[in-house]
mmCIF file of C-alpha atoms and ligand atoms in Angstrom:
data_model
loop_
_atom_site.group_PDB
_atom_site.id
_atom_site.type_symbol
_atom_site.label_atom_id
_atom_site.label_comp_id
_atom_site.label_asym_id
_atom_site.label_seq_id
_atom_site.Cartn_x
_atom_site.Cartn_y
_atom_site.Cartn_z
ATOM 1 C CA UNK F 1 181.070 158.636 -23.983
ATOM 2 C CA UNK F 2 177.984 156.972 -24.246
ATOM 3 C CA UNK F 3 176.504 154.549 -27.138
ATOM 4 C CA UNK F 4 174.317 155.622 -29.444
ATOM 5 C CA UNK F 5 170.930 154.659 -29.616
ATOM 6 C CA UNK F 6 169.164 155.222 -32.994
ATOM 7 C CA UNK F 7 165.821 154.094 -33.686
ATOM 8 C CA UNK F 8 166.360 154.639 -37.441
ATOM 9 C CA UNK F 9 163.324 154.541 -39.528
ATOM 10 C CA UNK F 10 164.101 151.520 -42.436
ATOM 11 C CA UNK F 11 162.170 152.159 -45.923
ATOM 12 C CA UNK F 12 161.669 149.292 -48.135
ATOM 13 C CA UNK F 13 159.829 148.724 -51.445
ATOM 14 C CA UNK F 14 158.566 144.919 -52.323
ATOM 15 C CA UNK F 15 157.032 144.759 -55.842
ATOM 16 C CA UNK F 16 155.401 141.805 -56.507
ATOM 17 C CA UNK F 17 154.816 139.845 -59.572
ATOM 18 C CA UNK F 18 152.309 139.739 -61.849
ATOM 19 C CA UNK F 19 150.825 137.137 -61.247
ATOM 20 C CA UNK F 20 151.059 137.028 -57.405
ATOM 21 C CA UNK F 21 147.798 135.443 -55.849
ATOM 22 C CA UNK F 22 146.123 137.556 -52.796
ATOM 23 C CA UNK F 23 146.929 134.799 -50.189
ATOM 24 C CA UNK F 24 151.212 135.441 -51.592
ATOM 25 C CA UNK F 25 150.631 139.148 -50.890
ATOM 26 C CA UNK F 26 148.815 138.598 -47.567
ATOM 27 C CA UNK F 27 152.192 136.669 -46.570
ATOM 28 C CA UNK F 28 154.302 139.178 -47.544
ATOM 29 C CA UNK F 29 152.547 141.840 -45.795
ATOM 30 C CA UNK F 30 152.174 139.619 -42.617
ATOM 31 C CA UNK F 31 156.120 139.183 -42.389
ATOM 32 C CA UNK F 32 156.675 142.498 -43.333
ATOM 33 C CA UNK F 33 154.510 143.532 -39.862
ATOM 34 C CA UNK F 34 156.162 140.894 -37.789
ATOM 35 C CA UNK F 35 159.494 142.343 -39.232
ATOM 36 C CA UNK F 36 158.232 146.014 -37.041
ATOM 37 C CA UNK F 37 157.296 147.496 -40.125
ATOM 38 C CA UNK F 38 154.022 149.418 -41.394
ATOM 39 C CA UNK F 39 153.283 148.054 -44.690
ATOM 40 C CA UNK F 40 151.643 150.706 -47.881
ATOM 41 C CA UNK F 41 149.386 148.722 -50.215
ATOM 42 C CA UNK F 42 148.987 150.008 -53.951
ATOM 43 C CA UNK F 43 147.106 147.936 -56.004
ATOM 44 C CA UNK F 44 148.591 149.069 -60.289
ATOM 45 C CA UNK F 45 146.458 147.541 -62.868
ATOM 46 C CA UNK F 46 149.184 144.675 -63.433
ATOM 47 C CA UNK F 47 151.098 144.581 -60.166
ATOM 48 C CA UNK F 48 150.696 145.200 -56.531
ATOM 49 C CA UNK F 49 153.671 147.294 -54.334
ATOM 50 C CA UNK F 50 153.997 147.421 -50.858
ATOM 51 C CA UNK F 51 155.827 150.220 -49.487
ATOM 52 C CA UNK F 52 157.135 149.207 -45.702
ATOM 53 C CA UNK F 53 158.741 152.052 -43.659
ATOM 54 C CA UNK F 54 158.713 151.738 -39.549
ATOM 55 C CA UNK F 55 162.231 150.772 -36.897
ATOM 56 C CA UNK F 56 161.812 147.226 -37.948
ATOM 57 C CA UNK F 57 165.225 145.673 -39.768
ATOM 58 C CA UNK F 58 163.723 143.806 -42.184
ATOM 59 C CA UNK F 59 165.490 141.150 -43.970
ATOM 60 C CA UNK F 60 165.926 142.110 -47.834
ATOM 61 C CA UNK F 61 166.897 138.214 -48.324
ATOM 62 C CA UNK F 62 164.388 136.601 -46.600
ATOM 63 C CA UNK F 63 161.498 138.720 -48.508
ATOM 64 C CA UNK F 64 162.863 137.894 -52.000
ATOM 65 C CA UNK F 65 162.415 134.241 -51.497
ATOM 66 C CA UNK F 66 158.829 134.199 -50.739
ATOM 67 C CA UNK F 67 156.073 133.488 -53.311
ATOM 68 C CA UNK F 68 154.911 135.900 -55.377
ATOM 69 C CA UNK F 69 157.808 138.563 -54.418
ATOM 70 C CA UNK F 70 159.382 140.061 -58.250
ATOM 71 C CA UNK F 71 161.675 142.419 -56.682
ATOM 72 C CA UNK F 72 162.810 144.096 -52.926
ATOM 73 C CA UNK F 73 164.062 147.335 -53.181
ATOM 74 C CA UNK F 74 165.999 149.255 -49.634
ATOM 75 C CA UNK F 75 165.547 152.704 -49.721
ATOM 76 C CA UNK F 76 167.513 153.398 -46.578
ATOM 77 C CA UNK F 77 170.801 153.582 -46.287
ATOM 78 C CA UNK F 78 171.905 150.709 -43.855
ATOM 79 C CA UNK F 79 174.405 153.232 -42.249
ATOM 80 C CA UNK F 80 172.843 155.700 -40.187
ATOM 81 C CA UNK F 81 174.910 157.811 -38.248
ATOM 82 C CA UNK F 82 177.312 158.029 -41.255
ATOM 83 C CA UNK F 83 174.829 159.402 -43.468
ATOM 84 C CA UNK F 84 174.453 162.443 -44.325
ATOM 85 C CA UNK F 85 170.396 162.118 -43.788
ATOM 86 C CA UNK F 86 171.442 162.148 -40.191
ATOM 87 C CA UNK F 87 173.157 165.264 -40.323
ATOM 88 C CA UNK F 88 172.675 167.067 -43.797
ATOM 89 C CA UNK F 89 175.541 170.458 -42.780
ATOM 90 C CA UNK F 90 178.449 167.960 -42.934
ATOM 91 C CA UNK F 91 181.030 166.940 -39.785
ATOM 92 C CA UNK F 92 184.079 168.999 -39.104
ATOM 93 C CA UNK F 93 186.773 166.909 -37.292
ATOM 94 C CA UNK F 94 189.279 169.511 -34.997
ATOM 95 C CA UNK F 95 192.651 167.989 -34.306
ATOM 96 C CA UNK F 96 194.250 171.177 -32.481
ATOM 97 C CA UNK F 97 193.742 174.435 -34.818
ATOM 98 C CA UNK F 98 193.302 171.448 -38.296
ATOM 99 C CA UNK F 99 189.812 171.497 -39.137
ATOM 100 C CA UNK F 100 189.226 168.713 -41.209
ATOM 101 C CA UNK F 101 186.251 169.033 -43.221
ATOM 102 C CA UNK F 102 185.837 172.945 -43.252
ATOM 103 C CA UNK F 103 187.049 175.314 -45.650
ATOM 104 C CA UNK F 104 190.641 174.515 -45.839
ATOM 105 C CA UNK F 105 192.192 171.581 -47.129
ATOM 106 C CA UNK F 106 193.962 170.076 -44.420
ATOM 107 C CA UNK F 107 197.437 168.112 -45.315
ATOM 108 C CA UNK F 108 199.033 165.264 -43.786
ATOM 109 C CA UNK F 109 202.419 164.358 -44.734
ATOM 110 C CA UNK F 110 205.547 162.044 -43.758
ATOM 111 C CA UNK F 111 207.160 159.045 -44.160
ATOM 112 C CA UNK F 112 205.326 155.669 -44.155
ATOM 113 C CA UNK F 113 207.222 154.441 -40.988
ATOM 114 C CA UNK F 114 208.762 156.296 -38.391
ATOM 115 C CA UNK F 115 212.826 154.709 -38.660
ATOM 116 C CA UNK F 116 215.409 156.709 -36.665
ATOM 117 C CA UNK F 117 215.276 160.000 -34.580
ATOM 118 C CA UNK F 118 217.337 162.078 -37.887
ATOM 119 C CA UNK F 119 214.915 160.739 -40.418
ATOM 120 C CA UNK F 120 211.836 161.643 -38.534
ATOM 121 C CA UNK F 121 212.891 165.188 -37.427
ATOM 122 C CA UNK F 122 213.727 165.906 -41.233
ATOM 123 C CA UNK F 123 210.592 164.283 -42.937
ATOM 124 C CA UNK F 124 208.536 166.392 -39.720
ATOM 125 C CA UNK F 125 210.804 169.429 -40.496
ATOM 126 C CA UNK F 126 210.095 169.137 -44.478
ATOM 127 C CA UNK F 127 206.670 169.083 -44.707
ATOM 128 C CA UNK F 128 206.100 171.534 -41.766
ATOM 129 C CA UNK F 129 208.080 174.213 -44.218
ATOM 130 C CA UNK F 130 205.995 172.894 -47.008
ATOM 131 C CA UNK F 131 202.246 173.706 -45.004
ATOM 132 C CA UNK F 132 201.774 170.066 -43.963
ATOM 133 C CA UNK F 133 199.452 170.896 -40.341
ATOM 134 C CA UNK F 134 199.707 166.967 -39.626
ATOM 135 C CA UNK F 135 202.553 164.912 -39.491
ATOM 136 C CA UNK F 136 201.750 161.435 -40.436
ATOM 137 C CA UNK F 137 204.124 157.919 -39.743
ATOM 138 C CA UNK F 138 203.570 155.089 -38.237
ATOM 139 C CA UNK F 139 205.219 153.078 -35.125
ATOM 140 C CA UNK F 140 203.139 149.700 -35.887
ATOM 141 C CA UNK F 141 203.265 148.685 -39.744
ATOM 142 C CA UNK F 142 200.917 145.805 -41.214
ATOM 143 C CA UNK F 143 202.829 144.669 -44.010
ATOM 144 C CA UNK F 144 202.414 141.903 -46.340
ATOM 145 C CA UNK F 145 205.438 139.756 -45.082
ATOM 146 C CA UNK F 146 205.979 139.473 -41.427
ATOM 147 C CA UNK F 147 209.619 139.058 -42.735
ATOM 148 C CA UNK F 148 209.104 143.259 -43.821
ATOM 149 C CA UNK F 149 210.300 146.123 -41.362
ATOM 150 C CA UNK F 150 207.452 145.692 -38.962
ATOM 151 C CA UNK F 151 208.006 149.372 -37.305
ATOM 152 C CA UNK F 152 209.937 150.691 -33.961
ATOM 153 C CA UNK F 153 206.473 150.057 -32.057
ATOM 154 C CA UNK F 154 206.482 152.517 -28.948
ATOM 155 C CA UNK F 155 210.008 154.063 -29.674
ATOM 156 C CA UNK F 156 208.809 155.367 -33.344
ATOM 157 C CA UNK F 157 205.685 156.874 -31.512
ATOM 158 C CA UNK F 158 207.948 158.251 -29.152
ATOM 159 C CA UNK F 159 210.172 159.730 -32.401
ATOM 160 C CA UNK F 160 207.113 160.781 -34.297
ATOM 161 C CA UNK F 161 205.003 162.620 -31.316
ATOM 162 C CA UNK F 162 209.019 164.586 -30.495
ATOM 163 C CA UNK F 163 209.053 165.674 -34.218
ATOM 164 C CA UNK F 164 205.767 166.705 -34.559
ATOM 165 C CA UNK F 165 206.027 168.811 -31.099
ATOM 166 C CA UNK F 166 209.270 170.466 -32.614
ATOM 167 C CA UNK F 167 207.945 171.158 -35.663
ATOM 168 C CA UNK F 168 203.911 172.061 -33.767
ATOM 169 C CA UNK F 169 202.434 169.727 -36.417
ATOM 170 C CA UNK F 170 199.472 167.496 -35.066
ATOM 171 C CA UNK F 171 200.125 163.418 -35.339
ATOM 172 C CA UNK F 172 198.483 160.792 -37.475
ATOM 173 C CA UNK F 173 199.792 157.146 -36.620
ATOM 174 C CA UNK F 174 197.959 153.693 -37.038
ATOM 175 C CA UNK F 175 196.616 151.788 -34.918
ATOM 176 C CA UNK F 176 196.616 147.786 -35.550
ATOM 177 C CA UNK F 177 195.460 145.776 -32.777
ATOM 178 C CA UNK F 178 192.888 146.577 -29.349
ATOM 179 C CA UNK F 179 196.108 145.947 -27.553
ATOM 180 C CA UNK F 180 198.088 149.149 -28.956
ATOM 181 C CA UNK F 181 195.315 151.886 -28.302
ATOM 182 C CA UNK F 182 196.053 152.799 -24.927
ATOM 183 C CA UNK F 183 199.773 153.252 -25.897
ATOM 184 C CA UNK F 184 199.231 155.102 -28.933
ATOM 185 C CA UNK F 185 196.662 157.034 -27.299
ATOM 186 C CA UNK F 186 199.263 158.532 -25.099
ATOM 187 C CA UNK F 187 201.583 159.930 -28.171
ATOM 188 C CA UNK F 188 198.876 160.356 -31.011
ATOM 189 C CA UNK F 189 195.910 163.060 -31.850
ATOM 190 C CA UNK F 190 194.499 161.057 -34.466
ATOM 191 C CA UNK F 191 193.905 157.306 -34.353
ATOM 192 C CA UNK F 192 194.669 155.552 -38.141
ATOM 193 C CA UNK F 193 192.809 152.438 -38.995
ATOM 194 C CA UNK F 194 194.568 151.019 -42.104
ATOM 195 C CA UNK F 195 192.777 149.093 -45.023
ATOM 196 C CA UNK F 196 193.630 145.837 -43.887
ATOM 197 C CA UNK F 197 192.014 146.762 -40.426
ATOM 198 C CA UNK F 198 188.666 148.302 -42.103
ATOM 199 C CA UNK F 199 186.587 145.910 -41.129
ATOM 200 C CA UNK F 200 188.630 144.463 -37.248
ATOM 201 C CA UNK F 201 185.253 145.151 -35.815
ATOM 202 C CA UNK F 202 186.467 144.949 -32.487
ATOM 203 C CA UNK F 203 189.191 147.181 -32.973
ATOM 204 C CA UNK F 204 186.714 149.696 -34.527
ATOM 205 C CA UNK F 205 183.945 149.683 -31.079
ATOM 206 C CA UNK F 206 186.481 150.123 -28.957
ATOM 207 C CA UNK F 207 187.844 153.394 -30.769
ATOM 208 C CA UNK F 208 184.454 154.309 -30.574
ATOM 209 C CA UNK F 209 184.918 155.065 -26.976
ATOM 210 C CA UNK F 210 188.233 156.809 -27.587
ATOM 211 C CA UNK F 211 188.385 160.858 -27.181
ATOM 212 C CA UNK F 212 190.572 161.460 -30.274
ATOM 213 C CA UNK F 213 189.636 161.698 -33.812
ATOM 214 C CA UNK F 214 189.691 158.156 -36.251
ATOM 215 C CA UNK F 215 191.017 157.911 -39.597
ATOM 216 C CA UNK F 216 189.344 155.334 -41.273
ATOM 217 C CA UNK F 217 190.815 153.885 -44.185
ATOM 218 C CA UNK F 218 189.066 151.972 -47.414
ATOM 219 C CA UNK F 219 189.533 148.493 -46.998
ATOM 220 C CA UNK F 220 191.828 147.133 -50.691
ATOM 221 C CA UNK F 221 188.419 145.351 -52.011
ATOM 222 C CA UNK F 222 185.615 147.320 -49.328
ATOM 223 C CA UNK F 223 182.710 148.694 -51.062
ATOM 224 C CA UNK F 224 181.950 152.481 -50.089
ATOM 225 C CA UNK F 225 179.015 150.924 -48.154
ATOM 226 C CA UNK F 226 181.183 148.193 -46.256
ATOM 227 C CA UNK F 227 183.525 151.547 -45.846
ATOM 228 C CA UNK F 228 180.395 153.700 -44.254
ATOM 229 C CA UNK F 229 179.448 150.988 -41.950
ATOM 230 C CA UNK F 230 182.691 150.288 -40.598
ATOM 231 C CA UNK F 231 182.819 154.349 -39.838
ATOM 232 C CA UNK F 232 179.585 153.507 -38.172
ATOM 233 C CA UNK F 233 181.182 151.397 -35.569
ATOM 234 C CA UNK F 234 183.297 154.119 -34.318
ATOM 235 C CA UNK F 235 180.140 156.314 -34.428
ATOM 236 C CA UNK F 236 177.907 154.048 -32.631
ATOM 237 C CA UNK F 237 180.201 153.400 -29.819
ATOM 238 C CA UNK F 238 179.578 157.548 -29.274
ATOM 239 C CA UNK F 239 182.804 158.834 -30.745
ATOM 240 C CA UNK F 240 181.571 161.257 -33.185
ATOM 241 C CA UNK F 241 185.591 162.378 -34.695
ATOM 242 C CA UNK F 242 185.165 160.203 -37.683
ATOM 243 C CA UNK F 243 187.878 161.137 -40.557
ATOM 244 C CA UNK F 244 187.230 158.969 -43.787
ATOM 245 C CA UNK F 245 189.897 158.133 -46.272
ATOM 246 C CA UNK F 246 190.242 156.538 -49.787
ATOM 247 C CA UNK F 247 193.662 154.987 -50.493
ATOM 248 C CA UNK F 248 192.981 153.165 -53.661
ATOM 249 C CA UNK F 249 190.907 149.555 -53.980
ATOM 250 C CA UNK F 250 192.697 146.582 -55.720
ATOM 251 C CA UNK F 251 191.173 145.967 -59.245
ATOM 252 C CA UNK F 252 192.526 143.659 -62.033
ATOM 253 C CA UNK F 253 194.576 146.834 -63.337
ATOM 254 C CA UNK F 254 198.147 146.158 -62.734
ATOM 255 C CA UNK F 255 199.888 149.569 -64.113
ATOM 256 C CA UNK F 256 199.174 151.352 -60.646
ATOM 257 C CA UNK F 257 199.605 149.293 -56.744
ATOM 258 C CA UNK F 258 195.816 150.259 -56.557
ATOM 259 C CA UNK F 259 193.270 151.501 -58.329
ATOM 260 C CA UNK F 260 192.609 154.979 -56.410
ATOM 261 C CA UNK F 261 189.179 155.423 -56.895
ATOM 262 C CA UNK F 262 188.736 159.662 -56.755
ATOM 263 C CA UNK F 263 184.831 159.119 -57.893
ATOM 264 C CA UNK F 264 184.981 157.683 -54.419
ATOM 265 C CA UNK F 265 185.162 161.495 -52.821
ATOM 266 C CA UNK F 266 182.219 162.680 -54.564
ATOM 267 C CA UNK F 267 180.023 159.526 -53.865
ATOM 268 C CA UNK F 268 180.806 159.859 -50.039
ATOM 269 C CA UNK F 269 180.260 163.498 -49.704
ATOM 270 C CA UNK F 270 176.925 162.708 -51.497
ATOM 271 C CA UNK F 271 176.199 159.893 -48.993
ATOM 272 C CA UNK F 272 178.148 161.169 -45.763
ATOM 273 C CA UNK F 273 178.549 163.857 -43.702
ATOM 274 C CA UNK F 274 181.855 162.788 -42.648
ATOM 275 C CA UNK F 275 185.270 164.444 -43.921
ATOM 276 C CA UNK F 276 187.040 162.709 -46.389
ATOM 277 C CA UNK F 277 191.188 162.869 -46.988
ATOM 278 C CA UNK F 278 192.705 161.049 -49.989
ATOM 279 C CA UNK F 279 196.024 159.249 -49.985
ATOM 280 C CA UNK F 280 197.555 159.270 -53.108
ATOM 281 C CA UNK F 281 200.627 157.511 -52.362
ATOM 282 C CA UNK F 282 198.872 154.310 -51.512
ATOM 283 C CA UNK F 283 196.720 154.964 -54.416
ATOM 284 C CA UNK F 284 199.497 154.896 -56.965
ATOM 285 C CA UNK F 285 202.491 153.610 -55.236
ATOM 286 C CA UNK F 286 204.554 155.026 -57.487
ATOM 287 C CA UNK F 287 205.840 158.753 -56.654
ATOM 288 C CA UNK F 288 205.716 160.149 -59.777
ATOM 289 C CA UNK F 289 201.730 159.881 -59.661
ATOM 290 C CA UNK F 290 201.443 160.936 -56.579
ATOM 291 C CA UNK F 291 201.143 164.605 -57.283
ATOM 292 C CA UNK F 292 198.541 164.214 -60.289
ATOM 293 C CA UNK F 293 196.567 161.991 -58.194
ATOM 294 C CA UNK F 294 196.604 164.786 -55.029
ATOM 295 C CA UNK F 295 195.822 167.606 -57.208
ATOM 296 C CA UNK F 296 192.928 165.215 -58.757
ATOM 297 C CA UNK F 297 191.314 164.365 -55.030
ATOM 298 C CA UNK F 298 191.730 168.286 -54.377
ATOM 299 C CA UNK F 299 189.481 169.231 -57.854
ATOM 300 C CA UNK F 300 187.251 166.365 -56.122
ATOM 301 C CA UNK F 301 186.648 167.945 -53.548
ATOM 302 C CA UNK F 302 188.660 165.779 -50.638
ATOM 303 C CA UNK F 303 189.126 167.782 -47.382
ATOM 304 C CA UNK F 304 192.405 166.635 -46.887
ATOM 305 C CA UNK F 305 195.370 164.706 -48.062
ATOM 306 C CA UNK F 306 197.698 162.137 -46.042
ATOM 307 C CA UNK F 307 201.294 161.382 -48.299
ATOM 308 C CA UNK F 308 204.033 160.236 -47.822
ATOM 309 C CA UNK F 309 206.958 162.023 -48.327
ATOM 310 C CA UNK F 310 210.634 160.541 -47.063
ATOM 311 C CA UNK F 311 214.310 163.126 -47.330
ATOM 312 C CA UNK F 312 216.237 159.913 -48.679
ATOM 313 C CA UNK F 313 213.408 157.636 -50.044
ATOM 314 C CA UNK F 314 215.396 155.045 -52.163
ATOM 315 C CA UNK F 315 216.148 153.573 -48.726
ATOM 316 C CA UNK F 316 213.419 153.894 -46.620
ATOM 317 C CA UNK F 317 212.252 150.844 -44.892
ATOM 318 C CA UNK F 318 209.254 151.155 -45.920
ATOM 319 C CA UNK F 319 207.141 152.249 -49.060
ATOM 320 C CA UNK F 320 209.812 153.898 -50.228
ATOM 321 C CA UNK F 321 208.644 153.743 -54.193
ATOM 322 C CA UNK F 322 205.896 156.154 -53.384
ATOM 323 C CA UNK F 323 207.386 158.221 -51.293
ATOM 324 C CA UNK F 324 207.927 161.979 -52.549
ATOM 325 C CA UNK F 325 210.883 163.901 -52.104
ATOM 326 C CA UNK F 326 210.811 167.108 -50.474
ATOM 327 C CA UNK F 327 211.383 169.331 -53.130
ATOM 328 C CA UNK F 328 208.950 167.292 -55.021
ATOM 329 C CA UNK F 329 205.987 167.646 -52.238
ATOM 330 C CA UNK F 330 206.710 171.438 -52.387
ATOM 331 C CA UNK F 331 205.978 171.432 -55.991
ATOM 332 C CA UNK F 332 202.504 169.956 -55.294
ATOM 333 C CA UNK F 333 201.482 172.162 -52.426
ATOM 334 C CA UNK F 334 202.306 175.220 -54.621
ATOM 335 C CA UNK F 335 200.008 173.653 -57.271
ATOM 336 C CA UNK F 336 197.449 172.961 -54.765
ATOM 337 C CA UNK F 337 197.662 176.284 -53.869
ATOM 338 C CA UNK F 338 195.845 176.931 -57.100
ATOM 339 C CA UNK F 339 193.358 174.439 -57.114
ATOM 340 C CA UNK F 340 191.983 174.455 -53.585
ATOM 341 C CA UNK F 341 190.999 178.457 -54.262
ATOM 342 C CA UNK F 342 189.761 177.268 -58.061
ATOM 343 C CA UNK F 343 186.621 175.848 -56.006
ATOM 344 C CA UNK F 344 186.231 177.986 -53.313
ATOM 345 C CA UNK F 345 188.623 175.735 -50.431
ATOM 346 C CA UNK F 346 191.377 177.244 -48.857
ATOM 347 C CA UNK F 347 194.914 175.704 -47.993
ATOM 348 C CA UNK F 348 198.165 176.759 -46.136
ATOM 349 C CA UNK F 349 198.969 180.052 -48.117
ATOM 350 C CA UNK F 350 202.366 180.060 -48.288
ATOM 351 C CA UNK F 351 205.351 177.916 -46.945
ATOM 352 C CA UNK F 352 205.192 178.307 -43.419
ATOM 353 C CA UNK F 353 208.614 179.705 -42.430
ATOM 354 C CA UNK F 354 207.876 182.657 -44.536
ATOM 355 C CA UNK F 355 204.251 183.287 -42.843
ATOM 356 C CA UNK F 356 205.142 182.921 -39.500
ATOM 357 C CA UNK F 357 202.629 181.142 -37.686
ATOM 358 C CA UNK F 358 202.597 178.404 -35.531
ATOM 359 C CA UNK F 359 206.118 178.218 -33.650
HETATM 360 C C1 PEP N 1 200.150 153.481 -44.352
HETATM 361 O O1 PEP N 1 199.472 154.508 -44.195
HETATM 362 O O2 PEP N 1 201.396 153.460 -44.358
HETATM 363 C C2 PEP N 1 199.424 152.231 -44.667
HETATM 364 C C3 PEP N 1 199.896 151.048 -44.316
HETATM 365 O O3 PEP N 1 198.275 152.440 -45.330
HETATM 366 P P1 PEP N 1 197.114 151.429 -45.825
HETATM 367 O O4 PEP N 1 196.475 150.910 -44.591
HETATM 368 O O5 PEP N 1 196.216 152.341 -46.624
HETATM 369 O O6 PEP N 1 197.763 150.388 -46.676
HETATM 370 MN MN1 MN N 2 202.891 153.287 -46.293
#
């Protein structure tokens, strides 16, 4: 895949103040020009704005400390391929027949970490029954303590990809360091970055070259700008599959593991073009707000969901606390069975043994 080249046109407004002398405002405009832009005089009866638009990347920092400069306002976004300037219909990611981002609210369930062949095939087994089209787990865990279950590494992605090709669910795992991608590559169909890894730059270009979808994650304390411009890594390096999802932001409330920010779904369909899945579990790590949190990010209007859902989850090895039972993630897909068609979205009609497809 090749890089992407974008000569993106940057808009900028510099108001200066009231009192700015001609020679101050003859600076400004003169860095604003060596900065590659074309600079728009207007002359008010009290203050003078200069409107700068051209490829330049002007420095927002630099022009509010010269003289005579009140105020610098950006009016592009500094993410470009992310935005949804760039490409105002919206993205639809394809991971086998999931189309993530279309009509249908795509869901992606399983246990936080992939620990032995039984658990696996029943997790992959539950949530295929439920209407899950993407089994989600992962082999490589970045917890908190390195003294934490740490994951099986290439056995659990050898578990997860055997239970999701019994069960003819697509697979979600994580992805932690440059050094893992070409071994997840060969079990996965979609790549996870987790929060901690939002902004592993490096990790980020070189999944840019990848061929399979990337699920970004919100970083715990990334702004949904930080969040868009990490996404633009992956799309700069040519790889257009870009997945974003919200997972809760840490905050100084202390009720909930984060803060799971659902205004965060409307602001990035506003800004994006990209699909965006919510995970409630991280959001409330606790499972008995998991399901009012899902059903919330479905009113939203998220194009997906990721949870986690674990057959004994009082001792999983990981994120167990927030881990739904079975019978307890049916519950919510029949109640988003409601909701998705309550604003025009589609989802998994019924439980999938009963319908038939996909076996
Ligand atoms: C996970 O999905 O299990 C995980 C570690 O998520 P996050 O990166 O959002 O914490
Ligand atoms: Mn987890």
């Amino acid at each position: 895949m090749t890089e992407q080249v974008l000569e993106a046109t940057e808009a900028m407004v510099v108001v200066m103040e009231e009192r700015a002398t001609e020679s101050q405002i003859e600076q400004v405009v003169a860095r604003l020009v060596e900065m590659g832009m074309d600079v728009h005089r207007s002359t008010g009866v009290t203050r003078t704005v200069l409107g700068a638009v051209g490829q330049g990347h002007p420095d927002k920092g630099i022009l509010e400390l010269l003289d005579g400069v009140h105020e610098v306002l950006r009016i592009s976004e500094p993410y470009k391929l992310a935005s949804r300037t760039f490409k105002p219909e919206g993205t639809v990611v394809s991971a086998g027949d999931a189309r993530i981002g279309g009509d249908e609210v795509i869901v992606m369930a399983g246990p936080c970490s992939a620990e032995s062949e039984p658990q696996v095939r029943a997790a992959a087994a539950a949530v295929r029954r439920a209407g899950a089209k993407i089994l989600r787990g992962g082999a490589f865990k970045p917890r908190s303590s390195p003294y934490s279950f740490q994951g099986l590494g290439e056995e659990g992605l050898r578990l997860l990809r055997d239970a999701a090709n019994a069960e003819n669910l697509k697979l979600v795992t994580e992805v932690m360091d440059l050094s893992q991608i070409e071994v997840i590559d060969e079990y996965c169909d979609i790549f996870q970055v987790g929060a901690r890894n939002m902004q592993n730059f490096t990790l980020l270009r070189e999944l840019g070259h990848a061929r399979k979808p990337v699920l970004v994650k919100r970083g715990i304390s990334a702004t949904i700008e930080e969040w868009l411009l990490s996404a633009e890594y992956v799309l700069s390096g040519g790889n257009n599959d870009v997945i974003l999802c919200e997972r809760g932001i840490r905050t100084f409330e202390t009720a909930t593991r984060n803060t799971f920010d659902i205004s965060a779904i409307p602001v990035v369909k506003k800004l994006s073009h990209l699909p965006i899945v919510a995970d409630p579990s991280h959001g409330a790590g606790r499972r008995d707000m998991v399901a009012p949190m899902a059903r919330a990010a479905v009113a939203a209007g998220a194009d997906g969901l990721i949870i986690e859902v674990h057959c004994d989850p009082d001792h999983a090895l990981s994120d167990g606390a927030q881990s739904m039972y079975p019978a307890q993630f049916d519950r919510l897909m029949a109640e988003l069975r409601i909701i998705a068609p309550a604003i025009g979205r589609s989802i998994c009609l019924e439980p999938v043994t009963r319908r038939g497809w996909g076996s």
